[in-house]
XYZ file of C-alpha atoms in Angstrom:
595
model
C -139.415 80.057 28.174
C -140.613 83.004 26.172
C -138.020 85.485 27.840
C -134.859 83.649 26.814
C -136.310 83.921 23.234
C -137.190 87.427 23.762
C -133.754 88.439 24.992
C -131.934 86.152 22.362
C -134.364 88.240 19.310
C -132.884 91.721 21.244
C -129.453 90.792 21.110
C -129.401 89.581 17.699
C -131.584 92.678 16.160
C -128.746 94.839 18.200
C -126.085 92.392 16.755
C -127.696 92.792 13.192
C -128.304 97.141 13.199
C -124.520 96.941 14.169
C -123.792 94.824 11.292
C -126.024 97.475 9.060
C -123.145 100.029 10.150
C -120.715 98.011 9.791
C -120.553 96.107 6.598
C -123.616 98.006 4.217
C -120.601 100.185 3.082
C -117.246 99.724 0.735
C -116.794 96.163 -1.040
C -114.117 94.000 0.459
C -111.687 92.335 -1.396
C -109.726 89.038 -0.454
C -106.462 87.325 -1.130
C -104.641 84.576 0.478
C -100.819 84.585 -0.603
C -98.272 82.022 0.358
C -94.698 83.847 -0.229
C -92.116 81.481 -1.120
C -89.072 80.615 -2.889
C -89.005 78.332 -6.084
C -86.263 77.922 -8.596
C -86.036 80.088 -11.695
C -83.282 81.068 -14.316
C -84.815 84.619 -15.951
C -81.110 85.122 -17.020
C -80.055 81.869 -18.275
C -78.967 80.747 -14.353
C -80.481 78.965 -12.053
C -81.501 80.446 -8.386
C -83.877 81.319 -5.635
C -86.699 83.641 -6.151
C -89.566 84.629 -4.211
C -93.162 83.912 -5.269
C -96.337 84.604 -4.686
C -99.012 81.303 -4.971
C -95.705 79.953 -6.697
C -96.165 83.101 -9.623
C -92.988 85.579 -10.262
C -94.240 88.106 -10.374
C -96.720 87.933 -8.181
C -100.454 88.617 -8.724
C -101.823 91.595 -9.336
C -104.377 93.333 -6.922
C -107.147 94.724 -9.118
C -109.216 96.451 -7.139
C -111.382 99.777 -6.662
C -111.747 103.129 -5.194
C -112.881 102.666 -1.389
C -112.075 98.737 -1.714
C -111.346 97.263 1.430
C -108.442 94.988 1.236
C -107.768 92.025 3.452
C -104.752 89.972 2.138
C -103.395 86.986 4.210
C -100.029 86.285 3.749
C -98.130 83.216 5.062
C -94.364 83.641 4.738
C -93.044 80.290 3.445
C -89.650 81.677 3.194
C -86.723 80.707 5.557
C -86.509 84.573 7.137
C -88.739 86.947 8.666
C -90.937 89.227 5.923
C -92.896 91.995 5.675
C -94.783 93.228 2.366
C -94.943 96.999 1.956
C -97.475 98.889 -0.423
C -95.759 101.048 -2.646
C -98.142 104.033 -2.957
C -101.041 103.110 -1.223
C -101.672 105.807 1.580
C -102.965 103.846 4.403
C -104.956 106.815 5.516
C -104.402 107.065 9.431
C -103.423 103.094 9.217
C -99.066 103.314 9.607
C -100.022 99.752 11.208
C -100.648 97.994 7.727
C -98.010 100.189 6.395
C -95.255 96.832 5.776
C -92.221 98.474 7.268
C -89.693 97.946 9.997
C -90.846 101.222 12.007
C -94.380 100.354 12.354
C -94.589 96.494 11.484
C -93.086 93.203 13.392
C -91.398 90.909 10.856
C -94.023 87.900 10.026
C -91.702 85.187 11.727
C -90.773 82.082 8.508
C -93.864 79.737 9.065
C -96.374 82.337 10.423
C -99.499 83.971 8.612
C -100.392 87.445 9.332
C -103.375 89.428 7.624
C -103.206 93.056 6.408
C -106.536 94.974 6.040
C -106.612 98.430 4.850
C -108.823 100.683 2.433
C -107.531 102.281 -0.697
C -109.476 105.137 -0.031
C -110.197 108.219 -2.558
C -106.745 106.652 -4.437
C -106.635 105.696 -8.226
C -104.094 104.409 -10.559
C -100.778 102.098 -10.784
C -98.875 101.129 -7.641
C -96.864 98.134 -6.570
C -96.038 96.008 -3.477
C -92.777 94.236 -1.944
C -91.413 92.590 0.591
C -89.085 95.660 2.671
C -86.662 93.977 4.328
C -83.749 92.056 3.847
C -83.039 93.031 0.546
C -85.692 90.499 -0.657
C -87.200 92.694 -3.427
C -83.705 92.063 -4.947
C -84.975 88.096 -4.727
C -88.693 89.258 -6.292
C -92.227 88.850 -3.916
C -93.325 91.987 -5.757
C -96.364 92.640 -8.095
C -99.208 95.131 -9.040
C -101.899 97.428 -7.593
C -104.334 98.202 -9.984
C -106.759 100.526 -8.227
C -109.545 101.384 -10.663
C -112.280 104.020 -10.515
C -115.146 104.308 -9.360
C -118.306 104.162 -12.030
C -119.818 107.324 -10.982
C -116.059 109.380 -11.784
C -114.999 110.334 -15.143
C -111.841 108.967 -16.481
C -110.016 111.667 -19.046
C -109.449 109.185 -21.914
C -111.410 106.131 -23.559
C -111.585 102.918 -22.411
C -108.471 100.629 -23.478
C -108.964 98.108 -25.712
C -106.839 95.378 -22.714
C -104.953 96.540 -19.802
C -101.434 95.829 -19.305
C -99.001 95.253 -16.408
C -95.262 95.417 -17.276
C -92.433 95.003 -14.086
C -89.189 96.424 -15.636
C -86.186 96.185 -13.603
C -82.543 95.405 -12.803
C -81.302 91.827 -11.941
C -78.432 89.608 -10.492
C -78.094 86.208 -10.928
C -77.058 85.749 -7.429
C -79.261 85.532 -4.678
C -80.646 88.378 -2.644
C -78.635 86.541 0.660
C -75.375 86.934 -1.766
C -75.603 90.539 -2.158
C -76.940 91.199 1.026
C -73.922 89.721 2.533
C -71.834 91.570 -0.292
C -73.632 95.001 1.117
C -72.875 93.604 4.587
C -69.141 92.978 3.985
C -68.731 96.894 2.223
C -68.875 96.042 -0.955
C -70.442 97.028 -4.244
C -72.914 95.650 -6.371
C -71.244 96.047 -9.067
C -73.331 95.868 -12.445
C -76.033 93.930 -12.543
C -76.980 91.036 -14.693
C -79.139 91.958 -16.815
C -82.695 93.730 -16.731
C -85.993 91.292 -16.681
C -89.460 92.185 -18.134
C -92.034 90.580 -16.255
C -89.711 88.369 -14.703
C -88.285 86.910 -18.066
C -84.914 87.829 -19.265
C -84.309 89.377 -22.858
C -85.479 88.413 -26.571
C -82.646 87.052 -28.139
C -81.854 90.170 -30.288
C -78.098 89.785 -30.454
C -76.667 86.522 -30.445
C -73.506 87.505 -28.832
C -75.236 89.694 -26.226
C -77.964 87.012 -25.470
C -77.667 83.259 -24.508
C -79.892 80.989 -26.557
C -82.976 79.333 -24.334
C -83.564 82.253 -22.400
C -87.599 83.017 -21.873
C -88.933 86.138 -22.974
C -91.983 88.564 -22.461
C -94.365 88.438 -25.330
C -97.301 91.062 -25.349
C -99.835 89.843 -27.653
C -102.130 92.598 -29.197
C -104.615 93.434 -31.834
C -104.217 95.556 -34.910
C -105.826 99.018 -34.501
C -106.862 98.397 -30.560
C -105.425 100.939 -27.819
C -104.087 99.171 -24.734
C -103.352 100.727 -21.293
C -99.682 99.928 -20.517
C -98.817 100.069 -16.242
C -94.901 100.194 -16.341
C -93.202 99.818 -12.711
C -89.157 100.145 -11.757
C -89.372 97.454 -9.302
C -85.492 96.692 -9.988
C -82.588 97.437 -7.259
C -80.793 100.756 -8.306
C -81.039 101.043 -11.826
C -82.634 104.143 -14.131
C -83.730 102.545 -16.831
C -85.232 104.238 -20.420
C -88.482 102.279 -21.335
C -89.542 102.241 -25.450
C -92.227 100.833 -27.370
C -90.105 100.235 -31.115
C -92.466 102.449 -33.820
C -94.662 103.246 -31.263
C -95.814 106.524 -29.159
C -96.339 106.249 -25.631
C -99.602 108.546 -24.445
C -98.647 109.269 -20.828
C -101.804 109.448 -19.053
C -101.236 108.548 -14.991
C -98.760 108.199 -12.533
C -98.612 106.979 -9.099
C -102.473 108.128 -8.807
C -102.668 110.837 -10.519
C -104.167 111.929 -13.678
C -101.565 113.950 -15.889
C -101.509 116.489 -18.592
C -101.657 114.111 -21.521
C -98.552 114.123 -23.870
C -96.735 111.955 -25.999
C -93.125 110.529 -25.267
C -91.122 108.180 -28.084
C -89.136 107.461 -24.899
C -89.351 107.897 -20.491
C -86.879 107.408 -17.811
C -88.359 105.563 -15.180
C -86.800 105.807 -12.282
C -86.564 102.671 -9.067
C -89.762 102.646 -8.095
C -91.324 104.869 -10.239
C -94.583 103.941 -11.639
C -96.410 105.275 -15.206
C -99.048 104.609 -17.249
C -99.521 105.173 -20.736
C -101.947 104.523 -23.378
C -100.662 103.238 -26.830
C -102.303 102.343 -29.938
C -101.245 99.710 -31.972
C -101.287 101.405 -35.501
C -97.802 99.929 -37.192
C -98.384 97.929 -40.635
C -97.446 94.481 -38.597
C -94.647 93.888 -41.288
C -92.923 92.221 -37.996
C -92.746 92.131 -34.412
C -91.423 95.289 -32.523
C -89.004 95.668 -29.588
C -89.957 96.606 -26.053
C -86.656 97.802 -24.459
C -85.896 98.934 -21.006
C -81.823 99.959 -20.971
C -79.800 101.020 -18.656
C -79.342 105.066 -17.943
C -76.734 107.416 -16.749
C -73.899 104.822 -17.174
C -71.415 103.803 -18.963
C -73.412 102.537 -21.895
C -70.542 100.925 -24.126
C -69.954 98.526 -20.834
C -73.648 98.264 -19.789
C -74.642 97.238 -23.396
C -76.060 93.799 -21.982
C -78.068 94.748 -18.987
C -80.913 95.921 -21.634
C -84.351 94.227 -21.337
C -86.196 93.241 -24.571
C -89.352 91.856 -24.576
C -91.899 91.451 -28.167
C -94.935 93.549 -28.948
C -96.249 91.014 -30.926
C -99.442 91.852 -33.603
C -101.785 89.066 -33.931
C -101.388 89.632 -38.122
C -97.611 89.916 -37.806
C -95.217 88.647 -40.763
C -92.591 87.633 -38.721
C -90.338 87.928 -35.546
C -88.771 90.830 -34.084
C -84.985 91.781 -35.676
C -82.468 94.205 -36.687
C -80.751 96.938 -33.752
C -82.817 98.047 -31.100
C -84.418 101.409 -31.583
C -82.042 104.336 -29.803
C -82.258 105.579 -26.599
C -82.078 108.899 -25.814
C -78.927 110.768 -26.869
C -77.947 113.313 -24.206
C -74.251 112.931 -23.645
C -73.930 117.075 -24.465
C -77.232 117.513 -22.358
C -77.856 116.613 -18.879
C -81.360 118.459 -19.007
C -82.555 115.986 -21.169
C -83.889 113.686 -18.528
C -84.440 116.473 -15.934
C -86.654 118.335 -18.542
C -88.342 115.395 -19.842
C -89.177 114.874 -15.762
C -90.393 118.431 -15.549
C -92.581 118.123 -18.421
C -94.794 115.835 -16.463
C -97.812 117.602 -15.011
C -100.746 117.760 -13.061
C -104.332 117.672 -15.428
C -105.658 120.142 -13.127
C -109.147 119.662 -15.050
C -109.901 116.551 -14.351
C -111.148 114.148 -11.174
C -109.394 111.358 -10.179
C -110.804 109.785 -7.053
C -113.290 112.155 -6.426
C -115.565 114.094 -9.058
C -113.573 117.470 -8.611
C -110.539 118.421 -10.763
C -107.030 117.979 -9.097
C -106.156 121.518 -9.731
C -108.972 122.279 -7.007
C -106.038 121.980 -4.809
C -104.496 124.930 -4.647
C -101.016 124.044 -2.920
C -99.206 126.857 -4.289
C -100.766 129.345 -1.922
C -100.540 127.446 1.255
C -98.130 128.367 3.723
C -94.663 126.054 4.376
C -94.666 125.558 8.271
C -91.604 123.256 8.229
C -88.462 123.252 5.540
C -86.131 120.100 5.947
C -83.092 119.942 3.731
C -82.154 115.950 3.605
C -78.755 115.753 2.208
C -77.446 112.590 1.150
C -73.256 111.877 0.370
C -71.436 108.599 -1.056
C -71.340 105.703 1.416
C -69.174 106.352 4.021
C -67.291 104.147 6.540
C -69.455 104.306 10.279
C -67.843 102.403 13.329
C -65.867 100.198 10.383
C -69.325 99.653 8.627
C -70.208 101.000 5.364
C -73.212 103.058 5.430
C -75.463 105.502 3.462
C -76.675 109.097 5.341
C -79.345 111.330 4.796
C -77.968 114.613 6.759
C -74.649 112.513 8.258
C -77.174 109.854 10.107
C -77.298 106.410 9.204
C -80.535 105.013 10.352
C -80.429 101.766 12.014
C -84.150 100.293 12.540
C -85.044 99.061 16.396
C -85.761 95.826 17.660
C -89.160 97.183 18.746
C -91.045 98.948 15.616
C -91.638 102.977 16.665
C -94.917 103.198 16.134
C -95.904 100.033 18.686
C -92.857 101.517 21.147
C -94.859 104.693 21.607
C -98.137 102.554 21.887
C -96.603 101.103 24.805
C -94.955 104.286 26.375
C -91.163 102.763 25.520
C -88.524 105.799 25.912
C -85.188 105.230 24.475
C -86.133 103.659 21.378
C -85.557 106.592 18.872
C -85.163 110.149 19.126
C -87.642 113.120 17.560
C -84.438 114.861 16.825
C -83.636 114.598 13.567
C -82.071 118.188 12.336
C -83.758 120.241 9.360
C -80.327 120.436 7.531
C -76.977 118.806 7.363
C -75.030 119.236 10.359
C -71.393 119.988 10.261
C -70.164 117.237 12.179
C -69.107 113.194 11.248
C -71.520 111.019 10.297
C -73.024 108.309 12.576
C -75.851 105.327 13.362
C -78.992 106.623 14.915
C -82.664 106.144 15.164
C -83.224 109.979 14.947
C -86.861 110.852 13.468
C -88.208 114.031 11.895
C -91.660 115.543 14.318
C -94.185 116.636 11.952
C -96.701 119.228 12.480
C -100.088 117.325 12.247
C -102.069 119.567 9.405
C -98.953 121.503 8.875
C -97.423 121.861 5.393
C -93.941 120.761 5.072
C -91.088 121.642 2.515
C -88.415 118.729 1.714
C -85.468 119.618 -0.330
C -83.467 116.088 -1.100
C -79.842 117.158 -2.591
C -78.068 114.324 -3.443
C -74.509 115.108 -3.234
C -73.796 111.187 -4.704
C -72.529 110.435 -7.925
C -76.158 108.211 -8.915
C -79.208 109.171 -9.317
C -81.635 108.271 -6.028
C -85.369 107.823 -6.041
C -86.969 108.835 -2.545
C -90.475 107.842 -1.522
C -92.704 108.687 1.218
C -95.135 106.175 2.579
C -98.441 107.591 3.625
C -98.458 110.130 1.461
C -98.333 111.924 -2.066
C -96.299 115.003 -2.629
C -95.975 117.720 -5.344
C -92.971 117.893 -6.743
C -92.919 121.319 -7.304
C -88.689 122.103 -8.485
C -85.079 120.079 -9.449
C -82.140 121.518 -10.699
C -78.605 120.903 -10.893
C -76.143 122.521 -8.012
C -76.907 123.219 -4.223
C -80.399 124.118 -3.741
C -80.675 127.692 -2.058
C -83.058 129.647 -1.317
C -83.506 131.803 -4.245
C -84.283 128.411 -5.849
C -88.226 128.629 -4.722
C -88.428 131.514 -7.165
C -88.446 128.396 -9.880
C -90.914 126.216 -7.875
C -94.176 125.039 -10.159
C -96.686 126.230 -7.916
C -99.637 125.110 -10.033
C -99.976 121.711 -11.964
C -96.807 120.055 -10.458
C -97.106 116.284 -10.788
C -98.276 115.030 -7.131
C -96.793 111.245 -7.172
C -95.006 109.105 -4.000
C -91.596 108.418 -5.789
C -89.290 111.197 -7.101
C -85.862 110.684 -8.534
C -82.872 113.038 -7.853
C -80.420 113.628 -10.104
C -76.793 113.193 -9.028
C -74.967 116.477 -7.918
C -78.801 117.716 -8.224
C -81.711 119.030 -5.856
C -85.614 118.031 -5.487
C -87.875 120.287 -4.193
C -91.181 118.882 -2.571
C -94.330 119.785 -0.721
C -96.077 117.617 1.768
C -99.765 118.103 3.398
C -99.154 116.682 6.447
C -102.834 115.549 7.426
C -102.224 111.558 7.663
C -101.558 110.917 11.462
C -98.884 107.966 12.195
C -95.063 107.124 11.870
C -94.287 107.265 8.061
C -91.413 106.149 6.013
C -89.389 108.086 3.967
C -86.563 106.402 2.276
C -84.163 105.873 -0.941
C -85.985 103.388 -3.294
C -82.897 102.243 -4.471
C -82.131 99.232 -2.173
C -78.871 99.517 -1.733
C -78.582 102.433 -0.123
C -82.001 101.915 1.559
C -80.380 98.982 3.091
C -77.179 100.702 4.074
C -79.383 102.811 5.741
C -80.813 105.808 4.271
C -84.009 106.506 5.301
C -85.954 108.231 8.078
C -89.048 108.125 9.905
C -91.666 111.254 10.142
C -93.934 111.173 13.202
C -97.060 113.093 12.430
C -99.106 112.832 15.830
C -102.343 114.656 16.561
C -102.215 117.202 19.484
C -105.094 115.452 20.777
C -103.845 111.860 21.101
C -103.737 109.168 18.560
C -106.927 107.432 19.359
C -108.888 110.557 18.467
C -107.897 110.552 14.483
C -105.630 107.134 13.861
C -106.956 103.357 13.683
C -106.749 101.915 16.911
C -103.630 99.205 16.837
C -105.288 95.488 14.869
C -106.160 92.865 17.124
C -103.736 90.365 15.330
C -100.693 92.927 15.734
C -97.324 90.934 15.798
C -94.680 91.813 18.940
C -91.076 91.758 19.239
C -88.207 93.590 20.634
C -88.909 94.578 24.229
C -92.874 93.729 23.646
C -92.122 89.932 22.542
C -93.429 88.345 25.529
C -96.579 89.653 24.748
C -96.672 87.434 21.559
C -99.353 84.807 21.824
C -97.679 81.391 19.346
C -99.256 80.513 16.092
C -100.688 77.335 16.301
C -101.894 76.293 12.936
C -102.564 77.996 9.494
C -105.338 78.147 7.274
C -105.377 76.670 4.070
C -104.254 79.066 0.980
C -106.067 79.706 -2.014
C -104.503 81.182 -4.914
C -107.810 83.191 -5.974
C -109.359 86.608 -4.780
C -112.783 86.910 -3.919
C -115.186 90.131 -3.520
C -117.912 90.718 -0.754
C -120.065 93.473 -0.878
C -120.714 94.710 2.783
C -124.589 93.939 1.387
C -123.399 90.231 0.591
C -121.986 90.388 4.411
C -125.391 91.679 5.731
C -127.397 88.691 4.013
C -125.078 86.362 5.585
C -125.155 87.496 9.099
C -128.966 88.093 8.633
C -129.583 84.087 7.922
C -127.104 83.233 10.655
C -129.295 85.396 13.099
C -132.456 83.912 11.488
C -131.413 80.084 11.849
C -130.300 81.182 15.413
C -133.471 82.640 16.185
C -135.479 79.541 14.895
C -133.493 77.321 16.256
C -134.601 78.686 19.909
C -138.196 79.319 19.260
């Protein structure tokens, strides 16, 4: 009887040294989310909005540098759903990535578990469910992805830390406009703008209903707080402003910038900023936090302004009188593009890592591809109306790209997308742009619309190195900020306007790169890059998860769901050391057990 014991020790020291490798590394971090509607009324009327563990917003992720994150989501909702993760770079993982080109939908009634590392990333992000136009309905909240100890942060620690979701709102429900989008309509103007979900402080009678909830920030006299601001609304620009106080700008999308004060910022959709701001004000009352709507017609937008109350804890009384001004530019239409300009790269400072961003030097590498991506009003396409980038209206596959070429499926899309408009009408196609793998890549967005468009990239961070008003040319990269340009995911474009960036293209997989405002997105302006290693995709990229969902042509090979585990509305951390211990008593009752 000795050798069964024998063999039984081997195979569980072999089990446990492969466990060492395994799990003595990066903290893990888990969260079990049910997504689901309940009934709210931000603006005063009730409807359907998508929660998180039954919270609008959802939770926030707090987590760290090199965190592992495994987040279980069962969709609840009556329609398929995917959550996307606005910012975070999924290095050489598309396959966590949330969107329709890499991702199955999560069927209504299934769970399905993303896992991916934030790795060498810092700063304020967000997630969202992509499709459908269900952001428009909520499911979206905050990544908080904190330093490490050992790296240097360039300012003090805050005093408190917090979140604030600013955006645009309808009081119908996201399967009302989508069918609006659906039948070629408009939007039209929007509702109102929430702050955390809540509608606006009741500053005008005759603007705002009685009994609608607001957003109260409490604070402390003399403290500094750390304020995360996020556009998570549908298509609107909106100008954010503490009342009395400054706004330090000190991060965006992950990186550290040149530290300056603002009275007011434009934040673009899906735009993300954080600022430091010290609450130094004599507390004679409360103060206004407004986010209003931009590049509009103000005297008709007047209502769709969010308000929420910065309220001292030694404050004489409520919040009252007009709301402080927004920037006056109606004779200037630099003032935004300059104040955009004016955010920069501290090039003397870590963020992830101990050595300064400016260690980059992305000025002096060499552009191996230049794509112009021109996007015009909707237009009508086979009596549908649709959005373009370069006169192609993308229209996503049954079968997600990335799992069609795991599979060797021809005919699903095209690696033909051309590197400037064409002169020719527009049309639907699943055309996508082949990326040099380690090459260096020039995008020039002119938006030829009458609205300003935010674009964002998935899978990576770009500099965003020029903009300017007029067709971009080629004379224009005489202008380009070759040295501490701001290196973010999400860049606005003015309308009638260019935006110049540059893209290291060393993060292998098919990557999204699409208008954050959602109604174009969802009319179909966005486009795919494929950045594939020469040598095959199993030499640098994750290999595809073992719980990967399949549909189009690949849905026989999905196994059924059978049951679901039970949710908790709580994270919890394991240390890959925690793991070890674990496994280690599991081996050691095993090994007693036979002895």
């Amino acid at each position: 009887m000795a050798t069964p014991v024998f063999s039984l020790a081997a195979a569980a020291a072999a089990a446990l040294i492969f466990a060492c490798a395994a799990y003595a590394g990066d903290p893990f971090a888990y969260f079990d989310w049910d997504v689901s509607y309940i009934t709210a009324a931000p603006l005063g009327v009730e409807q359907q909005v998508i929660a998180i563990n039954k919270q609008f917003p959802g939770p926030v992720v707090n987590i760290t540098t090199n965190w592992n994150v495994v987040v279980n989501v069962l969709n609840s909702l009556d329609e398929p759903l995917l959550i996307t993760w606005n910012g975070i770079q999924q290095r050489k993982n598309c396959w966590q990535d949330g969107v329709l080109g890499t991702n199955c939908p999560i069927p209504s009634g299934w769970n399905w578990t993303y896992q991916f590392q934030v790795k060498d990333q810092i700063g304020s992000f967000f997630y969202f469910p992509s499709v459908g136009f269900q952001r428009a309905a909520g499911g979206f909240g905050g990544i908080t992805v904190n330093n490490r100890a050992v790296i240097a942060v360039p300012f003090g620690k805050p005093d408190g830390d917090i979140t604030l979701f600013i955006g645009d709102w309808y009081n119908k429900n996201h399967t009302d406009l989508r069918k609006m989008l659906d039948d070629g309509k408009d939007l039209g103007m929007p509702d109102g703008v929430l702050m955390n979900g809540k509608g606006p402080y009741r500053y005008n009678a005759t603007l705002v209903p009685d009994g609608i909830q607001y957003e109260t920030i409490n604070v402390e006299p003399g403290k500094t707080y750390r304020f995360r601001v996020h556009n998570v609304g549908i298509s609107t620009s909106l100008n954010f402003r503490i009342q009395n106080h400054n706004m330090l700008l000190v991060e965006t999308e992950g990186l550290y910038t040149v530290q300056q004060n603002y009275t007011t910022l434009d934040i673009h959709v899906g735009q993300s900023y954080s600022f430091l701001v010290t609450m130094n004000q004599n507390a004679s009352s409360d103060y206004y936090i407004v986010a209003s709507a931009r590049f509009v017609n103000e005297s008709l937008w007047t209502r769709v302004t969010g308000v929420a109350v910065l309220h001292y804890s030694n404050s004489n009384g409520k919040a009252s009188g007009p709301l402080p001004d927004p920037p006056n530019d109606f004779y200037d239409k630099y003032f935004s593009m300059n104040q955009a300009k004016s955010i920069r790269m501290n090039v003397s400072t870590g963020a992830a890592r101990p050595n300064p961003q400016g260690s980059y030097k992305y000025g002096s590498i060499n552009v191996t591809q230049v794509y112009v991506l021109k996007n015009e009003p909707p237009a009508v396409i086979n009596g549908t109306r649709r959005t373009t980038l370069n006169g192609i209206s993308y229209s996503p596959p049954d079968t997600p790209l990335r799992l069609a070429d795991l599979y060797n499926l021809k005919g699903i899309y095209t690696l033909d997308f051309p590197s400037s408009p064409l002169d020719r009408p527009p049309r639907i196609g699943r055309s996508v742009i082949n990326g040099s793998y380690k090459g260096f890549v020039e995008i020039i967005l002119q938006n030829n619309d009458t609205t300003v468009q935010s674009y964002h990239m998935d899978g990576y961070s770009f500099f965003v190195v020029g903009m300017d008003y007029g067709e971009w040319t080629e004379s224009n990269r005489g202008t380009y900020n070759k040295w501490d340009a701001a290196s973010r995911c999400t860049t606005q474009v003015f309308p009638g306007a260019w935006t110049a960036i540059l893209v290291p293209l060393d993060n292998v997989g098919i990557w999204n790169l699409r208008a954050q405002n959602l109604d174009s997105w969802y009319l179909g302006q966005e486009v795919y890059m494929k950045v594939a290693d020469p040598e095959g995709y199993n030499k640098t990229e994750l290999t595809v998860p073992d719980n990967v969902l399949y549909c189009g042509f690949l849905k026989d090979k999905q196994k059924p769901q059978e049951s679901h585990r039970k949710q908790s509305s709580s994270p919890s951390i394991a240390t890959g050391r925690s793991k070890l211990l674990t496994l280690m008593l599991l081996f050691a009752t095993a090994f007693a057990v036979v002895s």
